[in-house]
Amino acid sequence: MPMATPMILDCDPGHDDALAILLAASHPAIDLLAITTVAGNQTMEKCTINARRICSAAGITDVPIAKGAAEPLLGTLHIGEYVHGVSGLDGPEWGEPTVGVSSESAVELIVRLLREHPEPITLVPVGPLTNIALVLKSHPELKPKIREIVLMGGSTERGNDTPYAEFNIKVDPEAADIVFRSGVQVTMVGLNVTHQALAVPEVLERLSGLGTRMGDLCVELLTFFSASYLRTWGFTSPPLHDAVAVARVIDPTLVECIPVPVVIETMGRFTSGATCVDLHHLTGEPDNALVAMKLDAPRFWDLMIEAVSTYE
Ligand code: BDR
Ligand code: CA
């Protein structure tokens, strides 16, 4: 059996982040070294409580959780309460989390793990890229210790937070700019592909058919998420964005990618946070990212439901 990929999940839970945690923590192809949090879907404090909540509910006790950036690099924080609710993880009734939080900050923990781990580590940011940009800027010497950055963010098409910008990139465009220009291998899993991962009614039936507490919890999360997506964008089923980035690490054949140039719009009056993906190589810019284009949705959902079935 091939070695598990050492990975750090940087997230802002968040409904789809919560299922990304369940997938990353349970799959044998991943050695999940840490969960780090960042402000995005809610404040950093709320997102951290939510990471602790989902880990407590799932019995994930051996993965450190560290608090990250509370603000984007520039400007003021804009949160995703309109999608994820006041808690950031609305829907289920949550008890007090039993899993604690690390004494190290997210950046300290990521830096230490990059330094100490014998293998290069895959970073999977599925929220705004603030923590990752801070690591790259403060410790450029550690770039060779990053195997790859597989991020959920951006789009080859239009946005969701503004007409041209996807939420994670829009919250901190300067951080995204640093990541895409870092020279580290970046894989961008954007809306054009995550919108192929729709939690249709059959998915909810399969989850509740597991007959487990975790299956039911996922249904409650996806039911709240579904109402947000219907109200905000008119989707009849919600997309499970963040878990698609984790799936790409587990099995690259699930998510087809192509090498292209990507630049981040940081200045536009109406387009700040847009990912300018040069699909036809018109700009003469060098290829700096692998961009996800197509998801094998049936196999993705098999993987996700199998992951949830490993919990009680
Ligand atoms: C991204 O923004 C958040 O709402 C989700 O958690 C996902 O990471 C989708 O645009
Ligand atoms: Ca997220």
CSV table of C-alpha atoms and ligand atoms in Angstrom, one decimal:
chain,number,residue,atom,x,y,z
A,1,MET,CA,0.0,0.0,0.0
A,2,PRO,CA,1.4,3.5,-0.9
A,3,MET,CA,2.5,5.8,2.0
A,4,ALA,CA,-0.2,8.1,3.3
A,5,THR,CA,0.2,11.7,2.1
A,6,PRO,CA,1.2,14.0,5.1
A,7,MET,CA,-1.4,16.8,5.0
A,8,ILE,CA,-2.5,20.0,6.9
A,9,LEU,CA,-6.1,21.1,6.4
A,10,ASP,CA,-6.4,24.9,6.8
A,11,CYS,CA,-10.1,25.7,7.1
A,12,ASP,CA,-13.0,28.1,8.2
A,13,PRO,CA,-15.7,25.7,9.2
A,14,GLY,CA,-18.3,26.1,7.6
A,15,HIS,CA,-20.6,23.3,6.5
A,16,ASP,CA,-18.5,22.0,3.6
A,17,ASP,CA,-15.3,22.4,5.6
A,18,ALA,CA,-16.9,20.1,8.3
A,19,LEU,CA,-17.3,17.3,5.8
A,20,ALA,CA,-13.8,18.0,4.4
A,21,ILE,CA,-12.5,17.4,7.9
A,22,LEU,CA,-14.4,14.1,8.2
A,23,LEU,CA,-13.0,13.0,4.8
A,24,ALA,CA,-9.4,14.0,5.6
A,25,ALA,CA,-9.3,12.6,9.1
A,26,SER,CA,-10.7,9.2,8.1
A,27,HIS,CA,-9.1,8.3,4.8
A,28,PRO,CA,-6.1,5.9,4.9
A,29,ALA,CA,-4.4,7.7,2.0
A,30,ILE,CA,-4.0,10.9,4.2
A,31,ASP,CA,-1.9,11.4,7.3
A,32,LEU,CA,-3.7,14.4,8.7
A,33,LEU,CA,-1.1,16.3,10.8
A,34,ALA,CA,-3.1,19.3,11.8
A,35,ILE,CA,-6.2,21.3,11.3
A,36,THR,CA,-5.6,25.1,11.3
A,37,THR,CA,-8.4,27.7,11.3
A,38,VAL,CA,-8.8,31.1,9.6
A,39,ALA,CA,-11.5,33.8,9.6
A,40,GLY,CA,-13.8,33.5,6.6
A,41,ASN,CA,-17.2,31.8,6.9
A,42,GLN,CA,-17.3,33.3,10.4
A,43,THR,CA,-14.9,34.9,12.7
A,44,MET,CA,-11.7,33.0,13.5
A,45,GLU,CA,-13.0,32.3,17.1
A,46,LYS,CA,-16.2,30.8,15.8
A,47,CYS,CA,-14.5,28.8,13.0
A,48,THR,CA,-12.1,27.4,15.7
A,49,ILE,CA,-15.0,26.4,17.9
A,50,ASN,CA,-16.6,24.8,14.9
A,51,ALA,CA,-13.5,22.8,14.1
A,52,ARG,CA,-13.5,21.6,17.7
A,53,ARG,CA,-17.2,20.8,17.5
A,54,ILE,CA,-17.0,18.6,14.4
A,55,CYS,CA,-13.8,16.8,15.8
A,56,SER,CA,-15.5,16.3,19.1
A,57,ALA,CA,-18.6,14.8,17.5
A,58,ALA,CA,-16.5,12.6,15.3
A,59,GLY,CA,-14.1,11.5,18.0
A,60,ILE,CA,-11.1,13.0,16.1
A,61,THR,CA,-8.9,13.5,19.2
A,62,ASP,CA,-5.4,12.9,17.8
A,63,VAL,CA,-5.2,15.9,15.3
A,64,PRO,CA,-4.1,19.2,16.8
A,65,ILE,CA,-6.3,22.2,16.0
A,66,ALA,CA,-4.6,25.6,15.9
A,67,LYS,CA,-6.1,29.1,15.7
A,68,GLY,CA,-5.0,31.2,12.7
A,69,ALA,CA,-5.5,34.7,11.3
A,70,ALA,CA,-8.5,36.7,12.5
A,71,GLU,CA,-8.2,39.3,9.7
A,72,PRO,CA,-7.2,39.3,6.1
A,73,LEU,CA,-3.7,40.8,5.3
A,74,LEU,CA,-5.3,44.1,4.2
A,75,GLY,CA,-8.7,45.6,4.7
A,76,THR,CA,-11.5,44.4,7.0
A,77,LEU,CA,-13.0,41.0,7.4
A,78,HIS,CA,-16.1,40.1,5.4
A,79,ILE,CA,-17.7,36.9,6.7
A,80,GLY,CA,-19.9,34.2,5.1
A,81,GLU,CA,-22.7,34.4,7.7
A,82,TYR,CA,-25.2,34.7,4.8
A,83,VAL,CA,-24.4,31.1,3.8
A,84,HIS,CA,-23.2,29.4,7.0
A,85,GLY,CA,-25.3,31.2,9.7
A,86,VAL,CA,-24.6,33.0,12.9
A,87,SER,CA,-22.5,30.2,14.4
A,88,GLY,CA,-20.8,29.4,11.1
A,89,LEU,CA,-22.1,25.8,11.4
A,90,ASP,CA,-25.9,26.4,11.9
A,91,GLY,CA,-28.3,23.5,11.7
A,92,PRO,CA,-27.5,20.9,14.3
A,93,GLU,CA,-27.6,21.5,18.1
A,94,TRP,CA,-24.0,21.5,19.2
A,95,GLY,CA,-22.8,20.6,22.8
A,96,GLU,CA,-19.7,21.9,24.4
A,97,PRO,CA,-16.7,20.7,22.4
A,98,THR,CA,-14.5,18.2,24.2
A,99,VAL,CA,-11.5,18.5,21.9
A,100,GLY,CA,-9.1,21.4,22.9
A,101,VAL,CA,-7.0,23.8,21.0
A,102,SER,CA,-3.2,24.0,20.5
A,103,SER,CA,-1.1,26.5,22.4
A,104,GLU,CA,0.7,27.2,19.1
A,105,SER,CA,-0.8,29.5,16.5
A,106,ALA,CA,-1.7,28.1,13.1
A,107,VAL,CA,1.4,29.7,11.5
A,108,GLU,CA,3.7,28.4,14.3
A,109,LEU,CA,2.3,24.9,14.0
A,110,ILE,CA,2.5,24.8,10.2
A,111,VAL,CA,6.1,26.1,10.3
A,112,ARG,CA,7.1,23.6,12.9
A,113,LEU,CA,5.5,20.7,11.1
A,114,LEU,CA,7.2,21.7,7.8
A,115,ARG,CA,10.5,21.9,9.6
A,116,GLU,CA,10.2,18.7,11.5
A,117,HIS,CA,8.4,16.3,9.2
A,118,PRO,CA,10.7,14.0,7.2
A,119,GLU,CA,8.6,14.3,4.1
A,120,PRO,CA,7.3,17.4,2.2
A,121,ILE,CA,3.8,18.2,3.4
A,122,THR,CA,0.6,18.9,1.2
A,123,LEU,CA,-1.2,22.0,2.4
A,124,VAL,CA,-5.0,22.0,1.7
A,125,PRO,CA,-6.4,25.5,2.4
A,126,VAL,CA,-10.2,25.5,2.0
A,127,GLY,CA,-10.8,29.0,3.4
A,128,PRO,CA,-9.2,32.4,2.8
A,129,LEU,CA,-5.4,32.0,2.2
A,130,THR,CA,-4.2,34.3,5.0
A,131,ASN,CA,-2.4,31.7,7.1
A,132,ILE,CA,-0.7,30.1,4.1
A,133,ALA,CA,0.5,33.5,2.8
A,134,LEU,CA,1.9,34.4,6.2
A,135,VAL,CA,3.8,31.1,6.3
A,136,LEU,CA,5.2,31.7,2.7
A,137,LYS,CA,6.2,35.3,3.5
A,138,SER,CA,7.8,34.6,6.9
A,139,HIS,CA,9.6,31.4,6.0
A,140,PRO,CA,10.3,31.3,2.3
A,141,GLU,CA,13.1,28.8,3.0
A,142,LEU,CA,10.4,26.2,3.9
A,143,LYS,CA,8.9,26.2,0.3
A,144,PRO,CA,10.8,23.0,-0.6
A,145,LYS,CA,9.1,21.3,2.4
A,146,ILE,CA,5.7,22.0,0.8
A,147,ARG,CA,4.9,19.2,-1.6
A,148,GLU,CA,1.9,21.0,-3.0
A,149,ILE,CA,-0.9,23.5,-2.1
A,150,VAL,CA,-4.3,22.1,-3.1
A,151,LEU,CA,-6.7,24.9,-2.5
A,152,MET,CA,-10.5,25.3,-2.8
A,153,GLY,CA,-11.0,28.8,-4.2
A,154,GLY,CA,-11.5,30.8,-7.4
A,155,SER,CA,-13.2,29.7,-10.6
A,156,THR,CA,-12.6,29.5,-14.3
A,157,GLU,CA,-16.0,31.1,-14.7
A,158,ARG,CA,-17.9,33.7,-12.6
A,159,GLY,CA,-17.9,34.2,-8.8
A,160,ASN,CA,-20.2,33.6,-5.9
A,161,ASP,CA,-19.4,36.3,-3.4
A,162,THR,CA,-19.4,39.0,-6.1
A,163,PRO,CA,-20.1,38.5,-9.8
A,164,TYR,CA,-16.5,37.8,-10.5
A,165,ALA,CA,-14.9,36.6,-7.2
A,166,GLU,CA,-15.3,33.4,-5.3
A,167,PHE,CA,-15.6,33.8,-1.6
A,168,ASN,CA,-12.3,32.4,-0.3
A,169,ILE,CA,-10.2,34.5,-2.7
A,170,LYS,CA,-12.4,37.6,-2.3
A,171,VAL,CA,-12.0,37.6,1.5
A,172,ASP,CA,-8.2,38.0,1.2
A,173,PRO,CA,-7.1,38.7,-2.4
A,174,GLU,CA,-3.6,39.8,-1.4
A,175,ALA,CA,-3.0,36.5,0.4
A,176,ALA,CA,-4.2,34.6,-2.7
A,177,ASP,CA,-1.8,36.7,-4.9
A,178,ILE,CA,1.1,35.7,-2.6
A,179,VAL,CA,0.2,32.0,-2.9
A,180,PHE,CA,-0.3,31.9,-6.7
A,181,ARG,CA,3.0,33.8,-7.2
A,182,SER,CA,5.0,31.7,-4.6
A,183,GLY,CA,6.5,29.2,-7.0
A,184,VAL,CA,5.1,26.4,-5.0
A,185,GLN,CA,3.0,23.8,-6.9
A,186,VAL,CA,-0.6,25.1,-6.6
A,187,THR,CA,-3.7,23.2,-7.6
A,188,MET,CA,-6.8,25.3,-7.7
A,189,VAL,CA,-10.1,23.5,-7.1
A,190,GLY,CA,-12.6,26.2,-8.0
A,191,LEU,CA,-16.3,26.7,-8.3
A,192,ASN,CA,-16.4,25.4,-11.9
A,193,VAL,CA,-15.6,22.0,-10.5
A,194,THR,CA,-17.1,22.1,-7.0
A,195,HIS,CA,-20.4,23.0,-8.5
A,196,GLN,CA,-20.3,19.4,-10.0
A,197,ALA,CA,-20.3,18.1,-6.3
A,198,LEU,CA,-24.0,18.6,-5.6
A,199,ALA,CA,-25.5,17.0,-2.5
A,200,VAL,CA,-28.6,15.9,-4.4
A,201,PRO,CA,-31.5,14.2,-2.5
A,202,GLU,CA,-30.1,10.7,-3.2
A,203,VAL,CA,-26.9,11.7,-1.4
A,204,LEU,CA,-28.9,12.8,1.7
A,205,GLU,CA,-30.8,9.5,1.5
A,206,ARG,CA,-27.5,7.5,1.4
A,207,LEU,CA,-26.2,9.4,4.4
A,208,SER,CA,-29.3,8.9,6.5
A,209,GLY,CA,-29.4,5.3,5.3
A,210,LEU,CA,-26.1,4.7,7.2
A,211,GLY,CA,-28.2,4.7,10.3
A,212,THR,CA,-25.5,6.4,12.3
A,213,ARG,CA,-25.3,9.6,14.5
A,214,MET,CA,-22.7,11.0,12.1
A,215,GLY,CA,-24.8,10.2,9.0
A,216,ASP,CA,-27.7,12.1,10.6
A,217,LEU,CA,-25.4,15.0,11.6
A,218,CYS,CA,-24.2,15.3,8.0
A,219,VAL,CA,-27.8,15.4,6.8
A,220,GLU,CA,-28.6,18.2,9.3
A,221,LEU,CA,-25.6,20.2,8.1
A,222,LEU,CA,-26.5,19.7,4.4
A,223,THR,CA,-30.1,20.5,5.0
A,224,PHE,CA,-29.2,24.0,6.4
A,225,PHE,CA,-26.6,24.4,3.6
A,226,SER,CA,-29.2,23.5,1.1
A,227,ALA,CA,-31.6,26.2,2.3
A,228,SER,CA,-28.8,28.8,2.0
A,229,TYR,CA,-27.9,27.8,-1.5
A,230,LEU,CA,-31.6,27.9,-2.6
A,231,ARG,CA,-32.1,31.3,-1.1
A,232,THR,CA,-28.9,32.9,-2.2
A,233,TRP,CA,-28.1,31.4,-5.6
A,234,GLY,CA,-31.3,29.4,-6.6
A,235,PHE,CA,-29.4,26.0,-6.4
A,236,THR,CA,-31.8,23.1,-5.6
A,237,SER,CA,-28.9,21.1,-4.1
A,238,PRO,CA,-25.8,22.6,-2.4
A,239,PRO,CA,-22.2,22.0,-3.6
A,240,LEU,CA,-19.7,20.4,-1.2
A,241,HIS,CA,-16.8,22.6,-2.3
A,242,ASP,CA,-14.1,21.9,0.3
A,243,ALA,CA,-14.3,18.1,0.3
A,244,VAL,CA,-13.4,18.1,-3.4
A,245,ALA,CA,-9.9,19.6,-2.7
A,246,VAL,CA,-9.4,16.8,-0.1
A,247,ALA,CA,-10.6,14.2,-2.6
A,248,ARG,CA,-8.1,15.4,-5.2
A,249,VAL,CA,-5.3,14.7,-2.7
A,250,ILE,CA,-6.7,11.2,-1.9
A,251,ASP,CA,-7.2,10.2,-5.5
A,252,PRO,CA,-6.0,12.7,-8.2
A,253,THR,CA,-7.9,10.7,-10.9
A,254,LEU,CA,-11.2,12.0,-9.4
A,255,VAL,CA,-10.4,15.6,-10.4
A,256,GLU,CA,-9.0,16.4,-13.9
A,257,CYS,CA,-6.7,19.4,-13.9
A,258,ILE,CA,-4.8,21.3,-16.6
A,259,PRO,CA,-1.7,23.5,-16.3
A,260,VAL,CA,-2.4,27.2,-17.0
A,261,PRO,CA,-1.5,30.7,-15.9
A,262,VAL,CA,-3.6,32.2,-13.1
A,263,VAL,CA,-3.4,35.7,-11.7
A,264,ILE,CA,-5.4,37.3,-8.9
A,265,GLU,CA,-7.2,40.6,-9.4
A,266,THR,CA,-6.4,42.7,-6.3
A,267,MET,CA,-7.2,46.1,-7.7
A,268,GLY,CA,-10.5,45.9,-9.6
A,269,ARG,CA,-13.3,48.2,-8.5
A,270,PHE,CA,-15.9,45.5,-9.1
A,271,THR,CA,-13.6,42.5,-9.7
A,272,SER,CA,-11.3,42.4,-6.7
A,273,GLY,CA,-10.7,38.7,-5.8
A,274,ALA,CA,-11.3,37.4,-9.3
A,275,THR,CA,-9.1,34.5,-10.5
A,276,CYS,CA,-8.0,35.4,-14.0
A,277,VAL,CA,-7.5,31.9,-15.5
A,278,ASP,CA,-5.8,32.0,-18.9
A,279,LEU,CA,-7.3,28.9,-20.3
A,280,HIS,CA,-6.1,29.6,-23.9
A,281,HIS,CA,-2.6,31.0,-23.0
A,282,LEU,CA,-3.4,34.4,-24.4
A,283,THR,CA,-1.4,36.5,-21.9
A,284,GLY,CA,2.1,35.0,-22.3
A,285,GLU,CA,2.2,34.5,-18.5
A,286,PRO,CA,3.9,31.3,-17.3
A,287,ASP,CA,1.7,28.3,-16.1
A,288,ASN,CA,1.7,28.6,-12.3
A,289,ALA,CA,-1.2,26.4,-11.3
A,290,LEU,CA,-3.0,23.2,-12.1
A,291,VAL,CA,-6.6,24.2,-12.5
A,292,ALA,CA,-9.4,21.6,-11.8
A,293,MET,CA,-11.8,21.2,-14.8
A,294,LYS,CA,-13.8,18.1,-14.2
A,295,LEU,CA,-15.0,16.0,-11.3
A,296,ASP,CA,-16.0,12.3,-11.4
A,297,ALA,CA,-19.0,13.1,-9.2
A,298,PRO,CA,-20.3,9.5,-8.7
A,299,ARG,CA,-16.9,8.3,-7.4
A,300,PHE,CA,-16.5,11.5,-5.3
A,301,TRP,CA,-19.8,10.8,-3.5
A,302,ASP,CA,-18.9,7.1,-3.0
A,303,LEU,CA,-15.7,8.3,-1.4
A,304,MET,CA,-17.5,10.9,0.8
A,305,ILE,CA,-20.2,8.5,2.0
A,306,GLU,CA,-17.7,5.8,2.7
A,307,ALA,CA,-15.7,8.3,4.8
A,308,VAL,CA,-18.8,9.3,6.8
A,309,SER,CA,-19.6,5.6,7.3
A,310,THR,CA,-16.4,5.1,9.3
A,311,TYR,CA,-17.8,7.3,12.1
A,312,GLU,CA,-20.3,6.2,14.8
B,1,BDR,C1,-16.1,28.5,-0.3
B,1,BDR,O1,-16.6,29.5,0.5
B,1,BDR,C2,-17.2,29.0,1.7
B,1,BDR,O2,-18.5,29.4,1.8
B,1,BDR,C3,-17.1,27.5,1.6
B,1,BDR,O3,-16.7,26.9,2.8
B,1,BDR,C4,-16.0,27.2,0.5
B,1,BDR,O4,-14.7,27.1,1.1
B,1,BDR,C5,-16.9,28.4,-1.6
B,1,BDR,O5,-16.9,29.6,-2.2
B,2,CA,CA,-14.4,26.8,3.5
